[in-house]
């Protein structure tokens, strides 16, 4: 395959009670239908509240099943719960094996690898990192075996949470610890990928569009397809808008396009809180 076209969507947060998020998903679905990439990857928070609502998970999967393109998925904190961190408060809810299992049963694999256009693609469940769950160790063992098979090919890594803000050893703070892959799992992950030609790390979670390169690795933060978080509730790091990301992979080269689908609306998180009433 001389070229592999991949579309990344993230933080769809789908649930029946959020018409604005559903409308935005329909707009990106129309965009995907028009372009017909080879694959769509949702990098997490597929559902609005997977841990407490099986219905949200099933509804989100049904909307994705209607896409005319094969999809792969990775879980976000809204799907299976969040990571424990060394400095921040205890997550609510914490990631659990039961929630992970439900995600896999309804949505699909929560970690995966494949090859296309001379590249190795790896998707990881970043929410189990630092959790102490048995699957955390299983996934690291699986990753080691996958890394051993890359044979010099460039690697694209997909996961829900970004690895870091600016540098691998950025200090964790109580305010931002849940935003990135937590330590010490982060350091272990970075060390493992020093053995390969890691060209791309594609993530979501922050609801801000960002694109930067550290050393020879390009870090792409996909925005939410559904909503933005206003500056009163979240510091501004990059661009706050809804959208998606398109990639073209060719042997030894990569193109990235940041897209806002026609008709997408920047739904503000305050609108969702109003619709939730006393839930949040």
One Martini backbone bead per residue (centre of mass of N, CA, C, O) as a GRO file, in nm:
protein
  280
    1UNK     BB    1   0.087   0.042   0.030
    2UNK     BB    2   0.162   0.371  -0.060
    3UNK     BB    3  -0.107   0.475   0.098
    4UNK     BB    4  -0.232   0.605   0.422
    5UNK     BB    5  -0.557   0.694   0.539
    6UNK     BB    6  -0.614   0.886   0.841
    7UNK     BB    7  -0.866   0.941   1.092
    8UNK     BB    8  -0.889   1.158   1.373
    9UNK     BB    9  -1.081   1.113   1.659
   10UNK     BB   10  -1.217   1.286   1.961
   11UNK     BB   11  -1.410   1.334   2.217
   12UNK     BB   12  -1.728   1.270   2.161
   13UNK     BB   13  -1.926   1.222   2.403
   14UNK     BB   14  -2.164   1.012   2.379
   15UNK     BB   15  -2.520   1.092   2.419
   16UNK     BB   16  -2.860   1.123   2.407
   17UNK     BB   17  -2.865   1.411   2.589
   18UNK     BB   18  -2.663   1.546   2.342
   19UNK     BB   19  -2.732   1.714   2.062
   20UNK     BB   20  -2.469   1.872   1.996
   21UNK     BB   21  -2.281   1.620   1.979
   22UNK     BB   22  -2.438   1.470   1.765
   23UNK     BB   23  -2.423   1.686   1.545
   24UNK     BB   24  -2.112   1.687   1.525
   25UNK     BB   25  -2.090   1.390   1.444
   26UNK     BB   26  -2.247   1.418   1.179
   27UNK     BB   27  -2.045   1.613   1.045
   28UNK     BB   28  -1.801   1.417   1.047
   29UNK     BB   29  -1.941   1.191   0.897
   30UNK     BB   30  -1.973   1.350   0.632
   31UNK     BB   31  -1.672   1.398   0.591
   32UNK     BB   32  -1.590   1.099   0.582
   33UNK     BB   33  -1.775   1.014   0.351
   34UNK     BB   34  -1.637   1.201   0.138
   35UNK     BB   35  -1.326   1.085   0.185
   36UNK     BB   36  -1.262   0.791   0.257
   37UNK     BB   37  -1.077   0.657   0.448
   38UNK     BB   38  -0.910   0.375   0.568
   39UNK     BB   39  -0.926   0.507   0.869
   40UNK     BB   40  -1.066   0.524   1.200
   41UNK     BB   41  -0.966   0.703   1.503
   42UNK     BB   42  -1.056   0.678   1.843
   43UNK     BB   43  -0.895   0.852   2.129
   44UNK     BB   44  -1.139   0.888   2.320
   45UNK     BB   45  -1.423   0.946   2.468
   46UNK     BB   46  -1.667   0.814   2.320
   47UNK     BB   47  -1.823   0.851   2.574
   48UNK     BB   48  -1.961   1.020   2.834
   49UNK     BB   49  -2.049   0.763   3.060
   50UNK     BB   50  -1.940   0.455   3.092
   51UNK     BB   51  -1.928   0.369   3.402
   52UNK     BB   52  -2.265   0.448   3.437
   53UNK     BB   53  -2.335   0.401   3.105
   54UNK     BB   54  -2.416   0.170   2.880
   55UNK     BB   55  -2.583   0.341   2.685
   56UNK     BB   56  -2.357   0.527   2.591
   57UNK     BB   57  -2.183   0.307   2.463
   58UNK     BB   58  -2.395   0.193   2.264
   59UNK     BB   59  -2.454   0.459   2.120
   60UNK     BB   60  -2.168   0.520   2.020
   61UNK     BB   61  -2.133   0.262   1.852
   62UNK     BB   62  -2.370   0.304   1.658
   63UNK     BB   63  -2.259   0.562   1.523
   64UNK     BB   64  -1.994   0.430   1.422
   65UNK     BB   65  -2.127   0.198   1.253
   66UNK     BB   66  -2.236   0.415   1.031
   67UNK     BB   67  -1.980   0.430   0.916
   68UNK     BB   68  -1.793   0.382   0.599
   69UNK     BB   69  -1.557   0.304   0.806
   70UNK     BB   70  -1.315   0.177   0.963
   71UNK     BB   71  -1.270   0.118   1.320
   72UNK     BB   72  -1.082   0.243   1.592
   73UNK     BB   73  -1.003   0.215   1.951
   74UNK     BB   74  -0.978   0.418   2.255
   75UNK     BB   75  -0.968   0.479   2.580
   76UNK     BB   76  -1.115   0.684   2.819
   77UNK     BB   77  -1.213   0.819   3.115
   78UNK     BB   78  -1.524   0.814   3.017
   79UNK     BB   79  -1.511   0.491   2.975
   80UNK     BB   80  -1.306   0.361   3.241
   81UNK     BB   81  -1.155   0.575   3.382
   82UNK     BB   82  -0.892   0.690   3.589
   83UNK     BB   83  -0.586   0.774   3.685
   84UNK     BB   84  -0.358   0.743   3.904
   85UNK     BB   85  -0.168   0.976   4.104
   86UNK     BB   86   0.087   1.115   4.295
   87UNK     BB   87  -0.050   1.433   4.338
   88UNK     BB   88  -0.338   1.391   4.301
   89UNK     BB   89  -0.640   1.321   4.319
   90UNK     BB   90  -0.865   1.098   4.327
   91UNK     BB   91  -1.031   0.937   4.105
   92UNK     BB   92  -1.356   1.009   3.926
   93UNK     BB   93  -1.338   0.735   3.844
   94UNK     BB   94  -1.159   0.470   3.858
   95UNK     BB   95  -1.004   0.250   3.705
   96UNK     BB   96  -1.137  -0.062   3.566
   97UNK     BB   97  -1.186  -0.381   3.464
   98UNK     BB   98  -1.490  -0.369   3.413
   99UNK     BB   99  -1.482  -0.119   3.224
  100UNK     BB  100  -1.283  -0.233   3.021
  101UNK     BB  101  -1.450  -0.480   2.939
  102UNK     BB  102  -1.693  -0.326   2.831
  103UNK     BB  103  -1.549  -0.178   2.611
  104UNK     BB  104  -1.458  -0.434   2.457
  105UNK     BB  105  -1.740  -0.563   2.416
  106UNK     BB  106  -1.866  -0.304   2.261
  107UNK     BB  107  -1.634  -0.153   2.098
  108UNK     BB  108  -1.331  -0.285   2.154
  109UNK     BB  109  -1.023  -0.270   2.131
  110UNK     BB  110  -0.768  -0.116   2.363
  111UNK     BB  111  -0.543  -0.255   2.181
  112UNK     BB  112  -0.301  -0.215   1.900
  113UNK     BB  113  -0.179  -0.346   1.575
  114UNK     BB  114  -0.024  -0.233   1.260
  115UNK     BB  115   0.031  -0.230   0.901
  116UNK     BB  116   0.123   0.057   0.682
  117UNK     BB  117   0.305   0.210   0.448
  118UNK     BB  118   0.571   0.125   0.630
  119UNK     BB  119   0.416   0.123   0.902
  120UNK     BB  120   0.375   0.139   1.257
  121UNK     BB  121   0.085   0.073   1.455
  122UNK     BB  122  -0.003   0.202   1.788
  123UNK     BB  123  -0.235   0.115   2.050
  124UNK     BB  124  -0.317   0.259   2.374
  125UNK     BB  125  -0.393   0.217   2.713
  126UNK     BB  126  -0.357   0.495   2.929
  127UNK     BB  127  -0.546   0.437   3.191
  128UNK     BB  128  -0.376   0.187   3.321
  129UNK     BB  129  -0.159   0.366   3.396
  130UNK     BB  130  -0.075   0.340   3.731
  131UNK     BB  131  -0.302   0.123   3.852
  132UNK     BB  132  -0.226  -0.203   3.908
  133UNK     BB  133  -0.338  -0.359   3.702
  134UNK     BB  134  -0.289  -0.642   3.529
  135UNK     BB  135  -0.305  -0.506   3.242
  136UNK     BB  136  -0.065  -0.322   3.257
  137UNK     BB  137   0.153  -0.546   3.234
  138UNK     BB  138   0.044  -0.680   2.978
  139UNK     BB  139   0.080  -0.434   2.791
  140UNK     BB  140   0.385  -0.399   2.825
  141UNK     BB  141   0.456  -0.677   2.714
  142UNK     BB  142   0.324  -0.638   2.441
  143UNK     BB  143   0.488  -0.388   2.357
  144UNK     BB  144   0.767  -0.520   2.356
  145UNK     BB  145   0.697  -0.714   2.122
  146UNK     BB  146   0.627  -0.496   1.912
  147UNK     BB  147   0.894  -0.340   1.913
  148UNK     BB  148   1.068  -0.593   1.818
  149UNK     BB  149   0.898  -0.579   1.517
  150UNK     BB  150   0.971  -0.308   1.351
  151UNK     BB  151   1.242  -0.303   1.181
  152UNK     BB  152   1.284   0.031   1.139
  153UNK     BB  153   1.016   0.135   1.129
  154UNK     BB  154   0.796   0.361   1.146
  155UNK     BB  155   0.613   0.516   1.424
  156UNK     BB  156   0.268   0.516   1.542
  157UNK     BB  157   0.111   0.671   1.821
  158UNK     BB  158  -0.186   0.587   2.013
  159UNK     BB  159  -0.367   0.795   2.255
  160UNK     BB  160  -0.534   0.975   2.482
  161UNK     BB  161  -0.294   1.082   2.637
  162UNK     BB  162  -0.060   1.280   2.674
  163UNK     BB  163   0.259   1.271   2.779
  164UNK     BB  164   0.310   1.594   2.755
  165UNK     BB  165   0.364   1.924   2.726
  166UNK     BB  166   0.702   1.970   2.654
  167UNK     BB  167   0.844   1.752   2.851
  168UNK     BB  168   0.916   1.448   2.986
  169UNK     BB  169   1.001   1.604   3.282
  170UNK     BB  170   0.757   1.721   3.363
  171UNK     BB  171   0.598   1.825   3.621
  172UNK     BB  172   0.378   1.732   3.851
  173UNK     BB  173   0.047   1.847   3.922
  174UNK     BB  174  -0.254   1.866   4.073
  175UNK     BB  175  -0.393   2.023   3.826
  176UNK     BB  176  -0.239   1.833   3.571
  177UNK     BB  177  -0.206   1.519   3.613
  178UNK     BB  178  -0.468   1.418   3.436
  179UNK     BB  179  -0.356   1.512   3.142
  180UNK     BB  180  -0.128   1.295   3.166
  181UNK     BB  181   0.087   1.064   3.168
  182UNK     BB  182   0.186   0.907   3.435
  183UNK     BB  183   0.386   0.869   3.689
  184UNK     BB  184   0.616   0.623   3.589
  185UNK     BB  185   0.495   0.533   3.312
  186UNK     BB  186   0.606   0.747   3.124
  187UNK     BB  187   0.908   0.675   3.143
  188UNK     BB  188   0.876   0.387   3.042
  189UNK     BB  189   0.757   0.450   2.767
  190UNK     BB  190   0.984   0.629   2.658
  191UNK     BB  191   1.207   0.418   2.682
  192UNK     BB  192   1.086   0.207   2.488
  193UNK     BB  193   1.081   0.419   2.232
  194UNK     BB  194   1.398   0.450   2.190
  195UNK     BB  195   1.414   0.176   2.002
  196UNK     BB  196   1.258   0.358   1.793
  197UNK     BB  197   1.093   0.524   1.513
  198UNK     BB  198   0.935   0.783   1.649
  199UNK     BB  199   0.713   1.010   1.474
  200UNK     BB  200   0.423   0.965   1.632
  201UNK     BB  201   0.187   1.138   1.859
  202UNK     BB  202  -0.155   1.060   1.918
  203UNK     BB  203  -0.406   1.261   2.076
  204UNK     BB  204  -0.617   1.396   2.337
  205UNK     BB  205  -0.839   1.513   2.610
  206UNK     BB  206  -0.788   1.846   2.615
  207UNK     BB  207  -0.952   2.012   2.393
  208UNK     BB  208  -0.688   2.078   2.210
  209UNK     BB  209  -0.513   2.213   1.943
  210UNK     BB  210  -0.201   2.043   1.868
  211UNK     BB  211   0.145   2.105   1.722
  212UNK     BB  212   0.452   1.931   1.786
  213UNK     BB  213   0.817   1.909   1.820
  214UNK     BB  214   1.025   1.649   1.969
  215UNK     BB  215   1.271   1.623   1.811
  216UNK     BB  216   1.149   1.352   1.599
  217UNK     BB  217   0.858   1.402   1.733
  218UNK     BB  218   0.522   1.419   1.666
  219UNK     BB  219   0.267   1.614   1.832
  220UNK     BB  220  -0.086   1.532   1.837
  221UNK     BB  221  -0.371   1.720   1.924
  222UNK     BB  222  -0.685   1.645   1.937
  223UNK     BB  223  -0.979   1.755   1.920
  224UNK     BB  224  -1.284   1.780   1.986
  225UNK     BB  225  -1.587   1.699   1.827
  226UNK     BB  226  -1.793   1.838   2.049
  227UNK     BB  227  -1.622   2.027   2.271
  228UNK     BB  228  -1.551   2.304   2.480
  229UNK     BB  229  -1.329   2.468   2.717
  230UNK     BB  230  -1.328   2.719   2.899
  231UNK     BB  231  -1.109   2.945   3.056
  232UNK     BB  232  -1.238   2.914   3.345
  233UNK     BB  233  -1.187   2.581   3.342
  234UNK     BB  234  -0.932   2.620   3.135
  235UNK     BB  235  -0.637   2.638   3.024
  236UNK     BB  236  -0.455   2.788   2.765
  237UNK     BB  237  -0.248   2.626   2.517
  238UNK     BB  238  -0.421   2.644   2.252
  239UNK     BB  239  -0.675   2.538   2.046
  240UNK     BB  240  -1.025   2.617   2.076
  241UNK     BB  241  -1.179   2.352   1.901
  242UNK     BB  242  -1.347   2.180   1.682
  243UNK     BB  243  -1.257   1.846   1.533
  244UNK     BB  244  -0.991   1.709   1.326
  245UNK     BB  245  -0.762   1.453   1.184
  246UNK     BB  246  -0.538   1.419   0.904
  247UNK     BB  247  -0.366   1.142   0.739
  248UNK     BB  248  -0.057   1.076   0.546
  249UNK     BB  249   0.093   0.771   0.465
  250UNK     BB  250   0.430   0.707   0.375
  251UNK     BB  251   0.717   0.596   0.304
  252UNK     BB  252   0.886   0.804   0.521
  253UNK     BB  253   0.604   0.974   0.549
  254UNK     BB  254   0.413   1.278   0.661
  255UNK     BB  255   0.075   1.404   0.683
  256UNK     BB  256  -0.098   1.698   0.824
  257UNK     BB  257  -0.450   1.774   0.898
  258UNK     BB  258  -0.647   2.039   1.010
  259UNK     BB  259  -0.997   1.998   1.090
  260UNK     BB  260  -1.319   2.148   1.008
  261UNK     BB  261  -1.621   2.065   0.982
  262UNK     BB  262  -1.894   2.123   0.831
  263UNK     BB  263  -2.106   2.263   1.088
  264UNK     BB  264  -1.947   2.291   1.324
  265UNK     BB  265  -1.977   2.344   1.684
  266UNK     BB  266  -1.884   2.532   1.975
  267UNK     BB  267  -1.949   2.368   2.230
  268UNK     BB  268  -2.009   2.438   2.555
  269UNK     BB  269  -1.983   2.302   2.866
  270UNK     BB  270  -2.222   2.459   2.991
  271UNK     BB  271  -2.442   2.322   2.821
  272UNK     BB  272  -2.403   2.041   2.947
  273UNK     BB  273  -2.459   2.112   3.240
  274UNK     BB  274  -2.750   2.201   3.188
  275UNK     BB  275  -2.843   1.915   3.082
  276UNK     BB  276  -2.757   1.758   3.353
  277UNK     BB  277  -2.789   1.930   3.596
  278UNK     BB  278  -2.717   1.741   3.895
  279UNK     BB  279  -2.483   1.538   3.798
  280UNK     BB  280  -2.188   1.707   3.832
   0.00000   0.00000   0.00000
